[in-house]
Short mmCIF file of C-alpha atoms and ligand atoms in Angstrom, two decimals:
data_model
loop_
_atom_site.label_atom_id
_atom_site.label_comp_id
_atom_site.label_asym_id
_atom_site.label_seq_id
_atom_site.Cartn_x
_atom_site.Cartn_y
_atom_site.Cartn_z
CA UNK A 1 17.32 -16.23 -16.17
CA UNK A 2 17.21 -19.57 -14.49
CA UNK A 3 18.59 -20.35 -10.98
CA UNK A 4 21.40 -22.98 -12.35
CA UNK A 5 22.81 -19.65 -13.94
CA UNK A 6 23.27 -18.24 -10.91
CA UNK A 7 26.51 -17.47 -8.70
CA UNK A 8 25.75 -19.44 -5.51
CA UNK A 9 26.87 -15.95 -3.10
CA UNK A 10 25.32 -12.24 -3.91
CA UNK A 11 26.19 -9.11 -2.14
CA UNK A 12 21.73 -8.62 -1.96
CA UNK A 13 19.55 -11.01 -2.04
CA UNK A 14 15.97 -9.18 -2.32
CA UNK A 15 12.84 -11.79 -1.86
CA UNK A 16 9.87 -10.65 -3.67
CA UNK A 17 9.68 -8.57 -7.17
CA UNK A 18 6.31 -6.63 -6.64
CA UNK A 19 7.12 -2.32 -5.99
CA UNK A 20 9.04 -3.12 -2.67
CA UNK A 21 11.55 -5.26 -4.14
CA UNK A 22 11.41 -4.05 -7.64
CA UNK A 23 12.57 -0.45 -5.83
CA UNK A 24 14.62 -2.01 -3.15
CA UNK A 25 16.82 -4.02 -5.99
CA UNK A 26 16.76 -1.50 -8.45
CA UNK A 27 18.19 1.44 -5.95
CA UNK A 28 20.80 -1.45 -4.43
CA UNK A 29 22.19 -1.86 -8.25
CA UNK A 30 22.40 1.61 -8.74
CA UNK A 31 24.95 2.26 -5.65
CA UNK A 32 26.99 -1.08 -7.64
CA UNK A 33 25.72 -3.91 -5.50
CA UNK A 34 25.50 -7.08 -6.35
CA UNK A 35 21.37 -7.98 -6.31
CA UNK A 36 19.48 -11.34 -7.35
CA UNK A 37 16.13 -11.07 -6.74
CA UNK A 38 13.81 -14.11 -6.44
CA UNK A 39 9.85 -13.59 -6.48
CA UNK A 40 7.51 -16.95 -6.41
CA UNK A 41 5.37 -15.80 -9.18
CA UNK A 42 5.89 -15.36 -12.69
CA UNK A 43 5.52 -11.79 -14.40
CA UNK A 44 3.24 -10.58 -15.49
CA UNK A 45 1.06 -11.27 -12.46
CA UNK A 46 -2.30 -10.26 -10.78
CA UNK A 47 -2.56 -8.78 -7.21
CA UNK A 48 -5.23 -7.77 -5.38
CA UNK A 49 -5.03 -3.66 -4.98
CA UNK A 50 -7.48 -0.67 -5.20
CA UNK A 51 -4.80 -0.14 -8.17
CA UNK A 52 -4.11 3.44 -7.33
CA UNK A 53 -0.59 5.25 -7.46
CA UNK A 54 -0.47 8.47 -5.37
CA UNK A 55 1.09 11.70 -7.53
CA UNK A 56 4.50 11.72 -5.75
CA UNK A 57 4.64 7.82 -6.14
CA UNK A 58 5.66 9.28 -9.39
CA UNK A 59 8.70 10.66 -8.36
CA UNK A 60 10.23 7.11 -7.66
CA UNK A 61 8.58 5.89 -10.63
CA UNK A 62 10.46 8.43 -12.77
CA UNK A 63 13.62 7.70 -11.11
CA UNK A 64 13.59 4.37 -12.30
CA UNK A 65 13.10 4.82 -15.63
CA UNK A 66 8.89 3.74 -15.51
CA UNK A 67 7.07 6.76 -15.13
CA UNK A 68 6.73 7.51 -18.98
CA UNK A 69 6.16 3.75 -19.45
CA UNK A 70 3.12 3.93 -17.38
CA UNK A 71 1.69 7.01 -17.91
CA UNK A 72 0.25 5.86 -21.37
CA UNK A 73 -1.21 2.53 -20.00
CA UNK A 74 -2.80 4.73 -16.94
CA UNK A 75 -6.03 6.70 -16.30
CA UNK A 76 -5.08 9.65 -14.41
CA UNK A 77 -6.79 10.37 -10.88
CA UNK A 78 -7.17 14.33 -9.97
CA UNK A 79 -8.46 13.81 -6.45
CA UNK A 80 -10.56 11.81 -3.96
CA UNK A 81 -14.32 11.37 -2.79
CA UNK A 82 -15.14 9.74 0.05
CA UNK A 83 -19.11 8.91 0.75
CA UNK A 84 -20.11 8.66 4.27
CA UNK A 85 -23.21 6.40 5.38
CA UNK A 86 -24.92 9.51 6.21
CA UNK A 87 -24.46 10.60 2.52
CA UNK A 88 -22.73 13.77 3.22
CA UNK A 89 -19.45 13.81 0.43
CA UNK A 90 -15.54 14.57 1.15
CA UNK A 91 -14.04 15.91 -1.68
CA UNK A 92 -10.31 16.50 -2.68
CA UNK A 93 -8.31 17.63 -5.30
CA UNK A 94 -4.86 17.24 -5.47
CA UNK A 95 -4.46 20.77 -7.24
CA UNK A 96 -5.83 22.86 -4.34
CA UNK A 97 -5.91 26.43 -2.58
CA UNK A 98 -3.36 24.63 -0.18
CA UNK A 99 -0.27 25.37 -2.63
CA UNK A 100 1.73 21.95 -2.01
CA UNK A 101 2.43 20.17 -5.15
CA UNK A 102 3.08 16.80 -6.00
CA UNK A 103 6.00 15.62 -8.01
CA UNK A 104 2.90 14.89 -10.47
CA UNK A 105 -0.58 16.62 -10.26
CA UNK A 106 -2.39 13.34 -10.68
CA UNK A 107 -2.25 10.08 -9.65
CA UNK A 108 -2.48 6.82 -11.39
CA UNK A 109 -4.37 4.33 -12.23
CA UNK A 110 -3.22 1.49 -13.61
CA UNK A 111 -3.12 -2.44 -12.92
CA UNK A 112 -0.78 -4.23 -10.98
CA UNK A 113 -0.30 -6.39 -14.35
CA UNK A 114 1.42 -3.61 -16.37
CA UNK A 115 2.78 -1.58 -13.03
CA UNK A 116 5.20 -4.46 -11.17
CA UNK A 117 6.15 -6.29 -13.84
CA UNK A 118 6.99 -2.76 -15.48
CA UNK A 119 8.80 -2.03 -12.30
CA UNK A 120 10.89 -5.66 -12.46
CA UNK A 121 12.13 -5.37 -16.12
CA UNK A 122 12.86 -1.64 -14.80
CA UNK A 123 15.72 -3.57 -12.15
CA UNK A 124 16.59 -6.17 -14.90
CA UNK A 125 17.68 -3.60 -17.12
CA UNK A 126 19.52 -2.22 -14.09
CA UNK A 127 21.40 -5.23 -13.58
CA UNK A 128 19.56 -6.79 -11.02
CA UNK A 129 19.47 -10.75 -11.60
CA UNK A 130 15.66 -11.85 -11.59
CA UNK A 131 14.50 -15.30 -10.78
CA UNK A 132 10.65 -15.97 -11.26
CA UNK A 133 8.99 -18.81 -10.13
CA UNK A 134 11.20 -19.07 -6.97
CA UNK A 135 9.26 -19.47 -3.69
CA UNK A 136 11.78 -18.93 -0.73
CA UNK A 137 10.95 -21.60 2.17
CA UNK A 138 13.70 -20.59 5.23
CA UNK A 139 16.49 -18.64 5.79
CA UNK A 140 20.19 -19.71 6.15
CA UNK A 141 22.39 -19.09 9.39
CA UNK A 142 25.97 -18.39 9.57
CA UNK A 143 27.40 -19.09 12.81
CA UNK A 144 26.54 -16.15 14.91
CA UNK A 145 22.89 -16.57 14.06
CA UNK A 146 23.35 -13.45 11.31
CA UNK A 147 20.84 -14.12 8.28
CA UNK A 148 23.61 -15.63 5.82
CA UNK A 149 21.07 -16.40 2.46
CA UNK A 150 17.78 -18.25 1.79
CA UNK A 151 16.28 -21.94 0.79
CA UNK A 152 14.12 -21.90 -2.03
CA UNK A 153 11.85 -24.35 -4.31
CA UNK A 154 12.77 -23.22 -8.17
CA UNK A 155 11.46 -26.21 -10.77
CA UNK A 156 10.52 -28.78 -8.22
CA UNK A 157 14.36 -28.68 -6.94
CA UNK A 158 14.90 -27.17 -3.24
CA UNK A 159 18.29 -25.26 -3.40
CA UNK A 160 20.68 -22.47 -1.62
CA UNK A 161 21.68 -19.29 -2.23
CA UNK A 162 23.71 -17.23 -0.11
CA UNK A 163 24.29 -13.38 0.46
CA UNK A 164 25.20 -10.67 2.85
CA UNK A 165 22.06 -9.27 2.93
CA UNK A 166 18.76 -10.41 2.70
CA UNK A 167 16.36 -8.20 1.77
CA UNK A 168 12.59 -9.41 2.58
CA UNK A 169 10.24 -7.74 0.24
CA UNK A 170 7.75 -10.66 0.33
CA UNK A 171 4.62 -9.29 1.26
CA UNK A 172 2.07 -9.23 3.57
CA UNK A 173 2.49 -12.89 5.10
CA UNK A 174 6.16 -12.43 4.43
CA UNK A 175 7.99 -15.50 5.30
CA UNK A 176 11.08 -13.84 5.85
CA UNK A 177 10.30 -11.74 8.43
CA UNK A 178 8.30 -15.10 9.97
CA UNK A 179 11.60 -17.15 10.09
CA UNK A 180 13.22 -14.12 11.87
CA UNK A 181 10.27 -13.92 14.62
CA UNK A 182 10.37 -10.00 13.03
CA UNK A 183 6.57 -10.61 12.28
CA UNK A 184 3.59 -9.43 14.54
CA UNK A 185 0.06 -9.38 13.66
CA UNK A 186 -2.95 -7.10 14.82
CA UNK A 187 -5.06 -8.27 16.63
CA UNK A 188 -7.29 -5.28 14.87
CA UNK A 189 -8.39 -4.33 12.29
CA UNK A 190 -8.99 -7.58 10.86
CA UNK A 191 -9.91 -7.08 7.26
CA UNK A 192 -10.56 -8.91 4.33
CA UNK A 193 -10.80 -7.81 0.84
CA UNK A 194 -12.74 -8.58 -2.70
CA UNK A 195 -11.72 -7.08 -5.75
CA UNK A 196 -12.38 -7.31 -9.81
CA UNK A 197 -11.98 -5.66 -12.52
CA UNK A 198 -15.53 -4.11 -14.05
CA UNK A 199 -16.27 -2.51 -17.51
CA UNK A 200 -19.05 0.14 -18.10
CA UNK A 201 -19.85 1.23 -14.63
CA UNK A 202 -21.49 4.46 -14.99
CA UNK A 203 -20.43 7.86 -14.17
CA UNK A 204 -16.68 7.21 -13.44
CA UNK A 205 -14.83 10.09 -13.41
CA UNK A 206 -10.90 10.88 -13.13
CA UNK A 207 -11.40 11.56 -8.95
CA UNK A 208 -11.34 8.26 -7.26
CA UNK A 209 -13.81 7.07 -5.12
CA UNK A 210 -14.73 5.56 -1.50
CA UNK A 211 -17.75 4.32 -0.60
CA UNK A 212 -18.12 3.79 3.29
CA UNK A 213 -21.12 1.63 4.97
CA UNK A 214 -21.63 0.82 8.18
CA UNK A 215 -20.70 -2.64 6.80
CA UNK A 216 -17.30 -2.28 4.97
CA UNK A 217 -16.00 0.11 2.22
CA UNK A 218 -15.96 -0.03 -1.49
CA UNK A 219 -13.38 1.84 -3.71
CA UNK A 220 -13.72 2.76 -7.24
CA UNK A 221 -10.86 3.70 -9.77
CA UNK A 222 -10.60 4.35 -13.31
CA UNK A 223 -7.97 1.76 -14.28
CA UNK A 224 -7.67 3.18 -18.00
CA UNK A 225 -9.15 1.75 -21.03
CA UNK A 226 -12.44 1.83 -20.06
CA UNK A 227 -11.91 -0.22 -16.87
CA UNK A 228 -13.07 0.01 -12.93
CA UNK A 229 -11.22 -1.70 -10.23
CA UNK A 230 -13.83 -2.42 -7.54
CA UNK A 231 -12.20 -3.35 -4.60
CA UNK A 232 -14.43 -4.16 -1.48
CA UNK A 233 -13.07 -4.15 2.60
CA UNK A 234 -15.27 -5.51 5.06
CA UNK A 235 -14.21 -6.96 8.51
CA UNK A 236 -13.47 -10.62 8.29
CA UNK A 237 -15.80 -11.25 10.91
CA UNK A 238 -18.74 -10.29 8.43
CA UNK A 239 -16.54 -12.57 5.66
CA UNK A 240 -18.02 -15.57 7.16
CA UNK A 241 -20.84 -15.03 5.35
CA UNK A 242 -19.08 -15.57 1.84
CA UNK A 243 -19.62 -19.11 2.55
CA UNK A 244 -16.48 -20.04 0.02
CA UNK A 245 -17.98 -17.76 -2.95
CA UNK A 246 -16.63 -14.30 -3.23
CA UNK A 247 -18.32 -13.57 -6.59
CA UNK A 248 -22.13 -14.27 -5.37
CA UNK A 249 -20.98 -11.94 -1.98
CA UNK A 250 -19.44 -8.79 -3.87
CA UNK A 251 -22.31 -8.91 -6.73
CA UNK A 252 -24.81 -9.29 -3.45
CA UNK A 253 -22.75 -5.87 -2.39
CA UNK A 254 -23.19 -3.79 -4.89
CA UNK A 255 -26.85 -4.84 -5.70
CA UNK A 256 -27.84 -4.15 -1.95
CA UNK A 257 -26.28 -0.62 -2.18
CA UNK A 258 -28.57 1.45 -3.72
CA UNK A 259 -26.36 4.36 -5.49
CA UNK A 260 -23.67 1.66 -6.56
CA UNK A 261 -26.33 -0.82 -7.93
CA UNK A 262 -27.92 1.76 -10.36
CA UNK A 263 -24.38 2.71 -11.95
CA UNK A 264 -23.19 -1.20 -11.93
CA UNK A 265 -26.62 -1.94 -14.07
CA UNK A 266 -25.24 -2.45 -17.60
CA UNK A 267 -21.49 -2.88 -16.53
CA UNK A 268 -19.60 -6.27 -16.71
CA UNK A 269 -17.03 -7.63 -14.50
CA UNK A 270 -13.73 -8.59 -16.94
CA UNK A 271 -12.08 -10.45 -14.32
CA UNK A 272 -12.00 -13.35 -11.44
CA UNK A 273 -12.99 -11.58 -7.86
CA UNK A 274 -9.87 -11.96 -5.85
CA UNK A 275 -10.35 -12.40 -2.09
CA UNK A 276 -7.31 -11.34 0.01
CA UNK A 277 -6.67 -11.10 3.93
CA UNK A 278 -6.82 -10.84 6.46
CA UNK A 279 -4.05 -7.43 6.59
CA UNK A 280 -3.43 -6.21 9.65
CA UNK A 281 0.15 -6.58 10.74
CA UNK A 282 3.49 -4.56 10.97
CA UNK A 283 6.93 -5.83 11.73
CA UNK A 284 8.17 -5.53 15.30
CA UNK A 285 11.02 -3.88 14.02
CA UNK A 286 12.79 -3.64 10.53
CA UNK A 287 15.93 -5.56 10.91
CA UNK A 288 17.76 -8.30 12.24
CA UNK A 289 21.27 -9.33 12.08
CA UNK A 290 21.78 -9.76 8.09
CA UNK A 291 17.76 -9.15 7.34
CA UNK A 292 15.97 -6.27 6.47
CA UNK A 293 12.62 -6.08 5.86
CA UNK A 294 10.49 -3.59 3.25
CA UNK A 295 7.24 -2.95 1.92
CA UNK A 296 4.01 -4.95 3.25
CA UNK A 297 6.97 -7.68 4.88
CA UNK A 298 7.57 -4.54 7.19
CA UNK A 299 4.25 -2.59 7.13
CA UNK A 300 0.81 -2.83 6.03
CA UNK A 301 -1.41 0.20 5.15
CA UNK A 302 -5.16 0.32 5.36
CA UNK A 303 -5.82 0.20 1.60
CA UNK A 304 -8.21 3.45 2.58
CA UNK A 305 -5.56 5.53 1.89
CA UNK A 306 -3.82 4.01 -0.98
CA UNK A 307 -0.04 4.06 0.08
CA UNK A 308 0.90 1.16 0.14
CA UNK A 309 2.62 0.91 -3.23
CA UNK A 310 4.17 4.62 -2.18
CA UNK A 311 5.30 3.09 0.76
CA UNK A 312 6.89 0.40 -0.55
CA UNK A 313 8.45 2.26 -3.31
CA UNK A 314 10.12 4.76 -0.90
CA UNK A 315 10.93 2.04 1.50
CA UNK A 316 12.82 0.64 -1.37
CA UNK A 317 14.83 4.20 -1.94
CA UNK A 318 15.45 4.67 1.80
CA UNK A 319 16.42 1.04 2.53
CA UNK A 320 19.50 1.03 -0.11
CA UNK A 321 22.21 3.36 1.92
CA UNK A 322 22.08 1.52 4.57
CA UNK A 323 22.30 -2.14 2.62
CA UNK A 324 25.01 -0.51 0.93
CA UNK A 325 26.53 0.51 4.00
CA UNK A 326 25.83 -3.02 6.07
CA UNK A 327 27.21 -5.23 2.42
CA UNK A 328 30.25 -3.02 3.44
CA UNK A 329 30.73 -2.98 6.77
CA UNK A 330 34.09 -4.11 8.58
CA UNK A 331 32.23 -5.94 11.08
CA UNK A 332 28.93 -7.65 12.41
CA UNK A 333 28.52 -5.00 14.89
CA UNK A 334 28.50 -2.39 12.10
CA UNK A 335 26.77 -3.91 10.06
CA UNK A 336 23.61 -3.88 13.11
CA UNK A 337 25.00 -0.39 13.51
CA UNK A 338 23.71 0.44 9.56
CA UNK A 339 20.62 -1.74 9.83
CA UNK A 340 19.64 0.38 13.11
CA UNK A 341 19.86 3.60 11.11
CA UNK A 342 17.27 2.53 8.45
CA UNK A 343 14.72 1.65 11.49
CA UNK A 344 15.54 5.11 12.49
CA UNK A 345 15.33 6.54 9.06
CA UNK A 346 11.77 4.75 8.44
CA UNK A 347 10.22 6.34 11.59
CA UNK A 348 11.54 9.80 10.64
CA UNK A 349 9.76 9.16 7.47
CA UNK A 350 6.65 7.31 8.23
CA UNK A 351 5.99 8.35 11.47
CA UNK A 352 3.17 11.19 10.36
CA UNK A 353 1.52 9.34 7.78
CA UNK A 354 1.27 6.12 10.29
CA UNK A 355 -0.47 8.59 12.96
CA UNK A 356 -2.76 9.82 10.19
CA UNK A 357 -3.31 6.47 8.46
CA UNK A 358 -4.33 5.23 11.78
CA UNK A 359 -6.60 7.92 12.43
CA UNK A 360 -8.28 7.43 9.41
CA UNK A 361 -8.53 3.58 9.98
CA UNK A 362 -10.59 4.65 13.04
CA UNK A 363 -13.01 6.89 11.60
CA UNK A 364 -13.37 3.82 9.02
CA UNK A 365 -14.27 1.75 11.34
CA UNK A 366 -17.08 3.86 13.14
CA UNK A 367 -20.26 5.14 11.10
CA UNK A 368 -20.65 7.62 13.92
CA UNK A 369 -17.01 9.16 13.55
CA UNK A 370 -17.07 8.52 10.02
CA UNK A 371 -20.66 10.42 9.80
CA UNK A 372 -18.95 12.95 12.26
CA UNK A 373 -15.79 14.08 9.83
CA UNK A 374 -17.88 13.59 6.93
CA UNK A 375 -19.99 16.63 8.10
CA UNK A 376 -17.06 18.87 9.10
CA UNK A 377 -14.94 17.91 5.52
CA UNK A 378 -17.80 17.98 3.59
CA UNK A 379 -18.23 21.92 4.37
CA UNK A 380 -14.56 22.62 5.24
CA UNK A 381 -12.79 21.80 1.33
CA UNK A 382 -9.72 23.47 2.64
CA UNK A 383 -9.32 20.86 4.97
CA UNK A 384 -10.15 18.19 2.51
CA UNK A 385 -7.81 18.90 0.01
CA UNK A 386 -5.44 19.30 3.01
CA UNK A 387 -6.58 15.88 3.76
CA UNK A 388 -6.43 13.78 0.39
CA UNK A 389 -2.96 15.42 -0.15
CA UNK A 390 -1.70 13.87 2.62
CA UNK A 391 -2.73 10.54 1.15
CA UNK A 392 -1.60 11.67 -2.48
CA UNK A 393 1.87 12.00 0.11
CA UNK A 394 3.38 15.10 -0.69
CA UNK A 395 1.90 17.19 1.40
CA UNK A 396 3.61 16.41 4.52
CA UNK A 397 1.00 14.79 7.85
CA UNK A 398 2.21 17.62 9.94
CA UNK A 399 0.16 20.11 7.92
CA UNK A 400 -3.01 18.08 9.38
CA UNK A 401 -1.84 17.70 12.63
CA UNK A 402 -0.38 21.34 13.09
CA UNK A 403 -1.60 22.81 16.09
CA UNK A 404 -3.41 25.89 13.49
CA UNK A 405 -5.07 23.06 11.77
CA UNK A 406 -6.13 21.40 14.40
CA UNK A 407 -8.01 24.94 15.58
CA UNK A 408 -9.20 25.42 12.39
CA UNK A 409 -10.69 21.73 12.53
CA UNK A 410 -12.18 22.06 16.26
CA UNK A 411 -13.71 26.07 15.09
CA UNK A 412 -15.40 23.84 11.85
CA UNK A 413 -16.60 21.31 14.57
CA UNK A 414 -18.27 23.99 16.84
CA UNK A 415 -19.29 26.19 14.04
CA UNK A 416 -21.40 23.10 12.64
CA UNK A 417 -22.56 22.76 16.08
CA UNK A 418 -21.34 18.83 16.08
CA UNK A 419 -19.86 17.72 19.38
CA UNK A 420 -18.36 15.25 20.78
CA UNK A 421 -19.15 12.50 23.94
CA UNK A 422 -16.94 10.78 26.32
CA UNK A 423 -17.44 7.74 24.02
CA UNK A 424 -16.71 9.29 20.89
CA UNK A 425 -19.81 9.57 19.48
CA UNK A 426 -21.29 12.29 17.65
CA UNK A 427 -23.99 14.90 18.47
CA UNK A 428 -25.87 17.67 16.89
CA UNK A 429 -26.47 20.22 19.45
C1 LIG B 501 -7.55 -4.66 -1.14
C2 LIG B 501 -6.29 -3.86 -1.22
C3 LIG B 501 -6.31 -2.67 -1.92
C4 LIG B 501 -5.15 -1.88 -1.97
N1 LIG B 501 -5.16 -0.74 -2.69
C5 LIG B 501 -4.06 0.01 -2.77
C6 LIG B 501 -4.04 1.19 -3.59
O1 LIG B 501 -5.01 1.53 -4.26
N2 LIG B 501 -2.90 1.92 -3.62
C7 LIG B 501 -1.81 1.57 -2.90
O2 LIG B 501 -0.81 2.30 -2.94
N3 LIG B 501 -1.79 0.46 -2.15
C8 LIG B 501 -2.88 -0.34 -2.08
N4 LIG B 501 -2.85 -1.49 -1.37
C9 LIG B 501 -1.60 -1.88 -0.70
C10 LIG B 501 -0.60 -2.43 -1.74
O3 LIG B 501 -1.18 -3.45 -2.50
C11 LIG B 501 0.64 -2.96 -1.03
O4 LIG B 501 1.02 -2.06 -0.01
C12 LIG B 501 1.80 -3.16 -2.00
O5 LIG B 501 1.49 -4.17 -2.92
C13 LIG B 501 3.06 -3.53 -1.22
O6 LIG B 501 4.07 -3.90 -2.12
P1 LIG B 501 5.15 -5.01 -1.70
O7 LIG B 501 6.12 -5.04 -2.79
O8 LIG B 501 5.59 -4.78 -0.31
O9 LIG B 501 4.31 -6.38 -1.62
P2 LIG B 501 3.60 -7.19 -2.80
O10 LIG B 501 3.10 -6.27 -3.83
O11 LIG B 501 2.62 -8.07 -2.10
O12 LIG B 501 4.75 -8.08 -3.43
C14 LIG B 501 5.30 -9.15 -2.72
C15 LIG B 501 5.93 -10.11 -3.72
O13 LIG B 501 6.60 -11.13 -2.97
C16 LIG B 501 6.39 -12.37 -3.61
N5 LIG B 501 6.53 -13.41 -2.59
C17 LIG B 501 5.76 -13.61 -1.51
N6 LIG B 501 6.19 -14.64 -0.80
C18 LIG B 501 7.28 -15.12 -1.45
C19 LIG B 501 8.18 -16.20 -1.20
N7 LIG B 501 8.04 -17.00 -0.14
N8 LIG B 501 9.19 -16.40 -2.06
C20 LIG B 501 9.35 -15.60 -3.16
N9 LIG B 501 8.51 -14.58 -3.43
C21 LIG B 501 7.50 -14.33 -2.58
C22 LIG B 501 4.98 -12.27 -4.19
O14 LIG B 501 4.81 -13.17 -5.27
C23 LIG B 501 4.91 -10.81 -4.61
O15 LIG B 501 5.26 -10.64 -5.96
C24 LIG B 501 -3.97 -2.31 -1.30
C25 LIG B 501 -3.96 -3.52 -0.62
C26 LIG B 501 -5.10 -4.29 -0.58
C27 LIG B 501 -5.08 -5.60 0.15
#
């Protein structure tokens, strides 16, 4: 569709098509709102991601019609292993002694390619009006100051388009939440990222894998047909020393680490080396008069942990209600009074997973504590698969931070004789 076929007013205006939007519009159309949804890029499109969907990502996936769609074009993931610098190996399965289940026992793996633009032609045949190639520059006022519709660049011609809600799915440097002053950056971590697309790397297998150094982290994934996604985190400090060529630094990476280097021997990479960053940033708060924000716009996630995508796809389910709800409302003030219940709804939901994801960003970032959990999860695969479940999201962060399983962690601890200093660090007795 082109943008001089559009009505000049929708009921949703959602700005940006990858899994936040694509889920935000798609779950907006299905409670009969109007939705137009405008993304910069044109479909099919790259983006740099470790490429993995969690198993009850596939709940929303089968929701909207895509789950069947993508299965065939995706290598299936059964669990998680994380190597430590020390060596020692955490290792999860998603079908564990634990009992939870996913709404799938696997994840996916699968490229951003086939996933979002399967996800966008998922809202197009839901109604949703899709613009491509229509980068959004400001947004409009109405009198009060409410968020009243957006400016955008579509064909070299700056236009208009206005809307009672504006739905900013845009992204990590989202430019909605930027105009609203709704954006906030951390001042840490501050990480970059490198990733391509490799064939023949030996010894892949359907777990997916992390690779931490005392200088970064490396993830492997099966991507199906035959494919690895490589996808390389390092602090952007140490990025300096890329000097402007991402392909000579991630090739320098891989030969320097001595396990990686011997499986990447007779593989191939099959695609450019993207360089992306630096993430670290979450909205001050999810809404503003006529605005509401989803996805990386109003969260980023380590890409450790792989839920992003999740994240965004839930945010997407959650967010609807109360769009529907605000596009409805009587009033400006209950319209706010909507918008305030998603901020509240998104903590009740994200609130455990943010405590673990930022636990787990810690131990990322310290050898020592990484070395430290490695040794009590390596021996403890209860509490692994405890673990990686909480990051293939259905088993619910609570279970890790339960009082009991916090007892069983600190008896694993003393039984392996590892304690702890005022600074943090790690001992063997
Ligand atoms: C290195 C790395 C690895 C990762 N690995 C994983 C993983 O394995 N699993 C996982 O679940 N998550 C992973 N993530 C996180 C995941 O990529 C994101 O959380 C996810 O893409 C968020 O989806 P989104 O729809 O919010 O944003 P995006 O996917 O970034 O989509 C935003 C869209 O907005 C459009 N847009 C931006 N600005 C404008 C504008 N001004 N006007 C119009 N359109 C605009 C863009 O073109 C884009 O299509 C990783 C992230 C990184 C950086």
């Amino acid at each position: 569709m082109t943008i001089h076929a559009l009505p000049r007013s929708t009921q949703v205006l959602v700005v940006g098509g990858g899994p936040a939007g694509a889920s935000a519009a798609w779950h907006c159309a299905q409670l009969g709102l109007d939705v137009t949804l405008l993304d910069r890029a044109e479909f099919p499109r790259s983006k740099p991601c470790a490429e993995y969907v969690s198993p009850e990502g596939a709940r929303i996936l089968s929701a909207m019609g895509a789950l069947e769609l993508l299965e065939s074009q995706a290598a299936p993931l059964t669990g998680m292993v994380v190597n430590a610098p020390s060596g020692d190996q955490i290792r999860g399965e998603f079908v564990a002694r634990h009992g939870f289940r996913g709404f799938r026992d696997r994840g996916l793996g699968i490229t951003r390619m086939v996933l979002d633009a399967t996800l966008l032609e998922r809202a197009r045949a839901a109604g949703v009006r899709v613009i491509e190639r229509a980068k959004v520059t400001d947004v409009l006022r109405d009198g009060t100051g409410s968020v009243s519709g957006v400016r955008l660049q579509h064909d070299n011609a700056s236009c208009e388009l206005t809307s009672s809600m504006v739905v900013g799915a845009d992204g990590l440097r989202s430019v909605i939440a930027r105009r609203v002053g709704l954006a906030r950056h951390a001042r840490w971590p501050k990480r970059v990222a490198l990733v391509a697309h490799y064939r023949d790397v030996a010894d892949m297998t359907s777990l997916g894998e992390m690779h931490v150094t005392s200088h970064g982290y490396v993830g492997l994934a099966d991507v199906a047909n035959g494919v690895t996604n490589v996808a390389l985190v390092i602090n952007a400090h140490d990025a300096k020393a890329m000097h402007g060529d991402p392909t000579a630094f991630l090739d320098a990476w891989i030969s320097r680490h001595s396990v990686l280097a011997a499986r990447f021997r007779s593989a191939h990479r099959v695609s450019a080396v993207h360089a992306t960053g630096p993430f670290a940033s979450r909205a001050r708060c999810a809404w503003a008069p006529g605005v509401a924000l989803v996805g990386d716009a109003a969260d980023f996630y380590d890409p450790f942990t792989g839920e992003g995508i999740y994240s965004a796809l839930v945010g997407g389910e959650l967010l609807a209600p109360f769009v529907h709800e605000a596009v409805r409302a009587s009033s400006a003030a209950r319209s706010a009074l909507a918008l305030g219940g998603y901020e509240r709804a998104r903590r009740d939901s994200f609130i455990g997973k943010w405590r673990v994801e930022r636990l787990i960003g810690l131990a990322v970032s310290s050898p020592k504590l990484m070395n430290a959990a490695a040794r009590v999860l390596s021996r403890n695969r209860d509490l692994s698969d405890l673990l990686i479940g909480i990051t293939g999201d259905f088993v619910p962060a609570s279970a890790m931070l339960s009082p009991r399983t916090l007892w069983r962690a600190a008896r694993a601890v003393a039984s392996q004789s590892i304690s702890f200093n005022r600074a943090g660090y790690v001992d063997r007795r």
